[in-house]
Coordinates of C-alpha atoms in Angstrom, one line a residue:
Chain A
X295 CA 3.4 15.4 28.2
X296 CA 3.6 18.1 26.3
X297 CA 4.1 21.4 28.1
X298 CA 4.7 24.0 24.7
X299 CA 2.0 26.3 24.4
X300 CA 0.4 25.8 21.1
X301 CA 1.3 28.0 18.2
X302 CA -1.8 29.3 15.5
X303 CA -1.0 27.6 12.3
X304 CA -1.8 30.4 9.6
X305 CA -2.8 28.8 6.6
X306 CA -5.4 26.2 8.3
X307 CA -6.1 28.0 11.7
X308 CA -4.8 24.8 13.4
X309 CA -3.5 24.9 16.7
X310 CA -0.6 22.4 16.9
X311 CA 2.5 22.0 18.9
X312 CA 5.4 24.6 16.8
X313 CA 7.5 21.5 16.5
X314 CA 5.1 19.1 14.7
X315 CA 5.6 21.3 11.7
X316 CA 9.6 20.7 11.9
X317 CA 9.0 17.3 12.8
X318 CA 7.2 16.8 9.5
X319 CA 10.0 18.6 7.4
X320 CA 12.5 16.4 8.4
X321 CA 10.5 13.3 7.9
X322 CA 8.0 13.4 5.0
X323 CA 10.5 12.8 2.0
X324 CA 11.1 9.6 3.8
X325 CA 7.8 8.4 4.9
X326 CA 6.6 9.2 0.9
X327 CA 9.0 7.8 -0.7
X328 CA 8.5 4.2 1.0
X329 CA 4.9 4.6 0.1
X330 CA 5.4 5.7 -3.2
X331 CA 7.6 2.3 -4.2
X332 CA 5.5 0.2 -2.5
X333 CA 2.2 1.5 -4.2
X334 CA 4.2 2.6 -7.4
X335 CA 1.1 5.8 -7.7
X336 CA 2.5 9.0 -7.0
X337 CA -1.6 10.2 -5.5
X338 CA -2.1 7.0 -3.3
X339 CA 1.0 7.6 -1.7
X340 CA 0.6 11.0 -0.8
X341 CA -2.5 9.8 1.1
X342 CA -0.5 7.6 2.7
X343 CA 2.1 9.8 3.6
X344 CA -1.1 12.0 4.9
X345 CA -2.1 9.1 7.0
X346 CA 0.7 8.6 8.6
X347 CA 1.5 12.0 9.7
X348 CA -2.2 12.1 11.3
X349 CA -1.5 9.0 13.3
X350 CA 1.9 10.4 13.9
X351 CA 0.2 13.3 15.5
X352 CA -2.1 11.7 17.2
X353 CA 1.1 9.5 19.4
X354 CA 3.3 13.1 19.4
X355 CA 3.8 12.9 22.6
X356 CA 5.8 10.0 22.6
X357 CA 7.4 10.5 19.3
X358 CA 9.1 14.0 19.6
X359 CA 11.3 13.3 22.3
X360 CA 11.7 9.7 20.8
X361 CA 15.4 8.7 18.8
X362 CA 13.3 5.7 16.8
X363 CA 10.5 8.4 15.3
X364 CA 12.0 8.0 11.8
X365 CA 11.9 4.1 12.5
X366 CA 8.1 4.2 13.5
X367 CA 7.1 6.3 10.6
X368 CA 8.9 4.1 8.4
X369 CA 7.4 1.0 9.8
X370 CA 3.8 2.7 9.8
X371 CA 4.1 3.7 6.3
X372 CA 5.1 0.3 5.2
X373 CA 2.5 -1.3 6.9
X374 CA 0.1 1.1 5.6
X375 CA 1.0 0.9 1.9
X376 CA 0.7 -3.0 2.0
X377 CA -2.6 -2.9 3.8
X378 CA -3.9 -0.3 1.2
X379 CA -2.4 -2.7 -1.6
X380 CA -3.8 -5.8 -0.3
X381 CA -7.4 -4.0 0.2
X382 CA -7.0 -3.5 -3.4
X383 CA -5.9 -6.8 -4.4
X384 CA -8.6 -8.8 -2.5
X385 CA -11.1 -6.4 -4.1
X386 CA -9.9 -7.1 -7.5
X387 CA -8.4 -10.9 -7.2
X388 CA -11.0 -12.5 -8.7
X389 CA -10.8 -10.0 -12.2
X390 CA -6.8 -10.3 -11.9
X391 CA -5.7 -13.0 -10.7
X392 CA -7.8 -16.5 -11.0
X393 CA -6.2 -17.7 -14.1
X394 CA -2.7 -16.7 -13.0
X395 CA -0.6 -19.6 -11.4
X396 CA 1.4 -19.2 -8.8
X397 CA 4.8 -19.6 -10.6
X398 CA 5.9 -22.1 -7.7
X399 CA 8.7 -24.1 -9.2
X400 CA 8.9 -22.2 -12.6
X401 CA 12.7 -22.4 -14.1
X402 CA 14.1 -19.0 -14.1
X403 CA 16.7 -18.6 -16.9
X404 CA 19.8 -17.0 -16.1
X405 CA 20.2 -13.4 -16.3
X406 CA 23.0 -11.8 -18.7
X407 CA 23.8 -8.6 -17.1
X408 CA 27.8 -8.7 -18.0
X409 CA 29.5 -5.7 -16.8
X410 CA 27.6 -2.9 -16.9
X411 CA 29.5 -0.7 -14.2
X412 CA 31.7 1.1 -17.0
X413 CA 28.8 1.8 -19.0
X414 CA 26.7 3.4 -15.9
X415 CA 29.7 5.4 -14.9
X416 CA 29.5 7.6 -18.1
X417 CA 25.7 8.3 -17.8
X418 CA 24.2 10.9 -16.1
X419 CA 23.7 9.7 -12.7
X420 CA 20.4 12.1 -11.8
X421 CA 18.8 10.8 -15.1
X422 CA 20.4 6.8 -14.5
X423 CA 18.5 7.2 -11.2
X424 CA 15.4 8.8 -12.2
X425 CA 15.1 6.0 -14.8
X426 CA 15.9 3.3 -12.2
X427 CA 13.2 5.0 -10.1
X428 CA 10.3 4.9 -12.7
X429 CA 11.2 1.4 -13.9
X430 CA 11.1 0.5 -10.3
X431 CA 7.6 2.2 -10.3
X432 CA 7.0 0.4 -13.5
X433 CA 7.1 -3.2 -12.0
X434 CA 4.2 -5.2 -11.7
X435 CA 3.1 -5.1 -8.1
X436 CA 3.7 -8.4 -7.1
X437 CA 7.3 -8.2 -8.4
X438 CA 7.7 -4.3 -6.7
X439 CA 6.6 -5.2 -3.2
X440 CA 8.6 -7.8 -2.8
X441 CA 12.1 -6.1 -4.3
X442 CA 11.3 -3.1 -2.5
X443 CA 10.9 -4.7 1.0
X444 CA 14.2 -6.9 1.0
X445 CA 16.3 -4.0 -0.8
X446 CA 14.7 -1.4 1.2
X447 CA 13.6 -2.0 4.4
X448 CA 15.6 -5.5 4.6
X449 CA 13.5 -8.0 5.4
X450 CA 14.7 -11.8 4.7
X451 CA 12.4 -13.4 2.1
X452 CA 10.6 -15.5 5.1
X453 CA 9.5 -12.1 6.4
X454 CA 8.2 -11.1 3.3
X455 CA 6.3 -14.3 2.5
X456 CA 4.9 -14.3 5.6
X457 CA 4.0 -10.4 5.3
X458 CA 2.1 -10.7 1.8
X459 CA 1.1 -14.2 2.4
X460 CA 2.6 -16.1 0.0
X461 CA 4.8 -18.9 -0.5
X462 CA 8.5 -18.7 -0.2
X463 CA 9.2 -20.0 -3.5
X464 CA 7.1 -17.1 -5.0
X465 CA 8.9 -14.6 -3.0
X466 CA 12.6 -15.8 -4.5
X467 CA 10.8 -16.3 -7.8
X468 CA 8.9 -12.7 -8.0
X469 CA 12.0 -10.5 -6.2
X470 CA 14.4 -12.5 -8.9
X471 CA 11.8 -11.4 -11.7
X472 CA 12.3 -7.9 -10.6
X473 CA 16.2 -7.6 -9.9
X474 CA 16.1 -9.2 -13.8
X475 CA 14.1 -6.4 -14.9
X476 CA 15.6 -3.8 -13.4
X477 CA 19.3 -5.1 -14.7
X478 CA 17.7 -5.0 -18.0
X479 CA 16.5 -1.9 -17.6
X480 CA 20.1 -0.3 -16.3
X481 CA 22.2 -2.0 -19.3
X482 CA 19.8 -0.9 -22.0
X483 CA 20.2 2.8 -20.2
X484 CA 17.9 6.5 -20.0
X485 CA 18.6 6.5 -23.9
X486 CA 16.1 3.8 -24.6
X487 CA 12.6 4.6 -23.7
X488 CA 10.7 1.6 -24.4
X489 CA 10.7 -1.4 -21.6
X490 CA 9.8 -5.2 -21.8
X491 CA 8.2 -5.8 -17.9
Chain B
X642 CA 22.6 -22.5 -6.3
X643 CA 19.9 -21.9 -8.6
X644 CA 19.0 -18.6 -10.4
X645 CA 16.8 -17.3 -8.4
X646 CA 19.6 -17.0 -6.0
X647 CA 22.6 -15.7 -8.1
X648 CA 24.1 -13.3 -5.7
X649 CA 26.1 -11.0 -8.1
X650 CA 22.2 -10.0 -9.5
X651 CA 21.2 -9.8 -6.0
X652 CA 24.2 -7.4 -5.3
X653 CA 24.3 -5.9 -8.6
X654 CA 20.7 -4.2 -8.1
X655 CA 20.9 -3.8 -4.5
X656 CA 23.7 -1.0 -5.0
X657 CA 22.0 0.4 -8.1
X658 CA 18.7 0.9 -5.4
X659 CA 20.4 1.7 -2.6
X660 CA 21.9 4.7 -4.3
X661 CA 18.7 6.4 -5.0
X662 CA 17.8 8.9 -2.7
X663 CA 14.7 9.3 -1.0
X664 CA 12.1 11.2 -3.5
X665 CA 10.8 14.4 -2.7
X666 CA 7.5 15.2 -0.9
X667 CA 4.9 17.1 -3.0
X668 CA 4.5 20.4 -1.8
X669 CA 0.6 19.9 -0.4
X670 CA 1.3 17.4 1.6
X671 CA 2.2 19.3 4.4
X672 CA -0.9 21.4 3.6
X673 CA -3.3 18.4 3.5
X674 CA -1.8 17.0 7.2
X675 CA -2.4 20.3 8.9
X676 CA -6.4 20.2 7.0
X677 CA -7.0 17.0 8.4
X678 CA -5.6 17.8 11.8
X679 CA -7.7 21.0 11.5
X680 CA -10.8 19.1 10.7
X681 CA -10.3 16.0 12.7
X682 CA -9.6 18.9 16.0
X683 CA -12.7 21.1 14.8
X684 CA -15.1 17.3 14.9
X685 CA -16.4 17.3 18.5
X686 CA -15.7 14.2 20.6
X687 CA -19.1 12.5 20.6
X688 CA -19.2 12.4 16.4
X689 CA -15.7 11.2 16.5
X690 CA -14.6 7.2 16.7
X691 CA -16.0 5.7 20.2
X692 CA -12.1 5.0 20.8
X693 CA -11.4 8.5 20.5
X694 CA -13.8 9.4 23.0
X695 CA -12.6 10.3 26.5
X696 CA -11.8 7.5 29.2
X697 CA -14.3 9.0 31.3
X698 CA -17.1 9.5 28.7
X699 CA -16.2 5.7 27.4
X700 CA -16.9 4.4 30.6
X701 CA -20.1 6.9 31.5
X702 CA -21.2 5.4 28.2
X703 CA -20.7 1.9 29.0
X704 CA -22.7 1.7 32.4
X705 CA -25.2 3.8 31.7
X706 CA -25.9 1.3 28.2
X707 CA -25.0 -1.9 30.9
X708 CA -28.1 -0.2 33.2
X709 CA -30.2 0.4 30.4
X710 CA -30.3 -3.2 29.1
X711 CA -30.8 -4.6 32.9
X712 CA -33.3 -2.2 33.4
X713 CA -35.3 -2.9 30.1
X714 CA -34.8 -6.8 31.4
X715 CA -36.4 -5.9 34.6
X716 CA -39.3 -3.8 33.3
X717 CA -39.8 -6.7 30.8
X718 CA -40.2 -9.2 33.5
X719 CA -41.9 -7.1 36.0
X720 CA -44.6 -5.5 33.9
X721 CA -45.8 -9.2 33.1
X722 CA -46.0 -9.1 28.9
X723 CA -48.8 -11.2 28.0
X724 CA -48.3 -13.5 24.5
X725 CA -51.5 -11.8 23.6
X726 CA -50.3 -8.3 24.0
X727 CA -46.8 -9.5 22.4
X728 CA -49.2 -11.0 19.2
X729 CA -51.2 -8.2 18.9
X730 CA -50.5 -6.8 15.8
X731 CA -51.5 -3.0 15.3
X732 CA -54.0 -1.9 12.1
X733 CA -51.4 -0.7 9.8
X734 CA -49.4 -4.1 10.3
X735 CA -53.3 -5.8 8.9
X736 CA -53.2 -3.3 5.6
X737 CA -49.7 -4.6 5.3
X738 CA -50.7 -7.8 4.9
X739 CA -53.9 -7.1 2.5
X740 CA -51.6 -5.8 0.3
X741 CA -49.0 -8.4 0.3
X742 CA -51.8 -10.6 -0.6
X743 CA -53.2 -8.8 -3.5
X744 CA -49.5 -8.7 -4.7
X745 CA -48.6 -12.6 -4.5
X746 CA -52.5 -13.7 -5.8
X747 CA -51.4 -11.3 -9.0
X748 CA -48.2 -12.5 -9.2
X749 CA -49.4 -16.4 -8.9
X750 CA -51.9 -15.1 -11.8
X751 CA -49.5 -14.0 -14.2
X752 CA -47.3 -16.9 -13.4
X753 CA -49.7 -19.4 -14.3
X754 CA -50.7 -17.4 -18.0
X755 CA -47.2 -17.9 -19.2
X756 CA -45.8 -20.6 -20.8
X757 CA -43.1 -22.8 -18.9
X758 CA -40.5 -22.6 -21.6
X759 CA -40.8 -18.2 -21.3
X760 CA -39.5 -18.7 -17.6
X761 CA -37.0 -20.8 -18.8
X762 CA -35.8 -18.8 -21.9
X763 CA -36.2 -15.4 -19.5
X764 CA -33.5 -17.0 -16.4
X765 CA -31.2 -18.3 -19.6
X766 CA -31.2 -15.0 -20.9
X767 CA -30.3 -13.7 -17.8
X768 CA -27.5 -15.7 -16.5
X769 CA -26.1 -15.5 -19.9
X770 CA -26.4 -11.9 -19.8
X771 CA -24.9 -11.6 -16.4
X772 CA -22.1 -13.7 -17.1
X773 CA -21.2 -12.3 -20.7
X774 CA -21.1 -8.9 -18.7
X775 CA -19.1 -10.0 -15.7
X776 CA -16.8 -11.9 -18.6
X777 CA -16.2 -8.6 -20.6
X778 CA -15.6 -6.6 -17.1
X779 CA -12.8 -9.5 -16.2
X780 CA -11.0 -9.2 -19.9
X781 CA -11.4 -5.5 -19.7
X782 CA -9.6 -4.9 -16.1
X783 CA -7.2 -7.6 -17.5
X784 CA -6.1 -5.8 -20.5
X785 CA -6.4 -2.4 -19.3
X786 CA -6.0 -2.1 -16.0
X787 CA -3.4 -4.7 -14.5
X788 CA 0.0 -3.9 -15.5
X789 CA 1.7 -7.3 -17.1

């Protein structure tokens, strides 16, 4: 229960608890940045991010006294941005999707990514990451979501396939597309601005 | 082990991902929360989701709907509704159906004036038309639209 007297928000007239406002500093770089890999949009994950602060609020008397808030608004942000991918997707399957197979069993060629430590070391590691961070953004989605859920929030690739619903075998295939990319990506460097998704 | 599951890859970009740090939060968003808290607090309970509503006006809801259909059940029963009255149709209902009339002997008129093959050159044209649009919309979201 929450016992604080409310506090007068000045720029909305709101009247909130005087913690929620702390509660959201602390946590919104977090819950937007799992929404903005998973969407790859900047603007869609903001209103996610929105979203999951009002549904935050609306539970905040169990979550400010609570050690697994971060945890929650992770998981509530994640399930969000799928959700709000997979309304899209079924939306838009038949226009993107009906001639595209479903790569089961496809031979992946191997990767050449040969030692690339020594060369990242000499970049510049804000610019190596912001580059890593739009080519990750970059991705198609069905390679993105994928990556970003075993790399990020760890799930095994049975968890995923059974969270998009899709086959295992596209799961290894799609997430090895990405990791592919992205090496690509980090041994042609920031210099080179051009990309071959 | 195939390539799908060469674990120096696997490894390789896990560490280059791992080591980005979390992105920063646009500077409205704490703005647009606290509007939609504003606006979602300022909405009074009744023109607000039925789950949001109160336990007790949820339940005051529910048996006073629960009453309302028994009672319209009894009252139906109990006044003794006739098939005539039930039948009876009012006098705007019997414009209704002049009009309707005039409408389908006109249409049956025109239909029979024109030549079989125009009905069948008119549909053609229109499927073809639908699906040469609905074609164009798919190659256009393909190309444009879905990233490759």
């Amino acid at each position: 229960m929450n016992d604080d007297p409310p506090v007068q928000n000045s720029t909305t007239g709101l009247t909130a608890s005087e913690d929620f406002p702390s509660f959201m500093c602390r946590y919104q770089d977090m819950v937007y940045t799992t929404a903005a890999r998973l969407l790859g949009n900047d603007a869609q994950a903001e209103d996610i991010a929105q979203e999951v602060f009002v549904k935050a609020y609306e539970r905040w008397d169990d979550l400010r006294e609570s050690p697994a808030a971060g945890g929650w608004l992770k998981t509530v942000a994640t399930n969000m941005s799928i959700n709000h991918l997979q309304r899209y997707r079924n939306r838009w399957r038949f226009f993107s999707e009906f001639a595209r197979p479903d790569d089961e069993g496809e031979e992946a060629p191997p990767v050449d990514f040969a030692a690339p430590e020594p060369e990242l070391s000499e970049l510049d590691r804000a610019e190596r990451r912001e580059w890593l961070e739009r080519g990750l953004a970059q991705l198609p989605e069905r390679q993105r979501v994928p990556l970003v859920l075993y790399h990020f929030e760890e799930l095994s690739y049975e968890e995923i396939a059974a969270r998009l619903g899709v086959s295992l075998a596209k799961v290894k295939i799609d997430i090895w597309r990405g990791r592919a990319a992205l090496a690509g990506l980090l041994a042609r460097g920031p210099g080179c601005e051009q990309n071959t998704f | 082990m195939t390539p799908h599951e060469d674990p120096r890859l696997e490894q390789y970009v896990h560490r280059a991902l791992r080591e980005l740090p979390d992105r920063r939060a646009p500077r409205s968003l704490e703005g647009r929360v606290m509007a939609a808290l504003a606006a979602r607090q300022a909405t009074p309970w009744w023109r607000s989701s039925f789950d949001r509503w109160p336990v007790a006006a949820r339940g005051a809801f529910l048996l006073l709907a629960g009453g309302l259909v028994v009672a319209l059940m009894q009252l139906g029963s109990s006044a003794g509704l006739s098939a005539d009255r039930v039948t009876e149709s009012p006098a705007w209902l019997d414009g209704l159906r002049v009009v309707w009339s005039s409408l389908c002997s006109a249409a049956s008129t025109v239909e029979r004036n024109i030549p079989r093959a125009w009905w069948y050159g008119a549909v053609s044209a229109v499927l073809v038309a639908y699906v040469g649009l609905f074609g164009l919309g798919a190659t256009a979201y393909r190309t444009f639209v879905v990233k490759r």
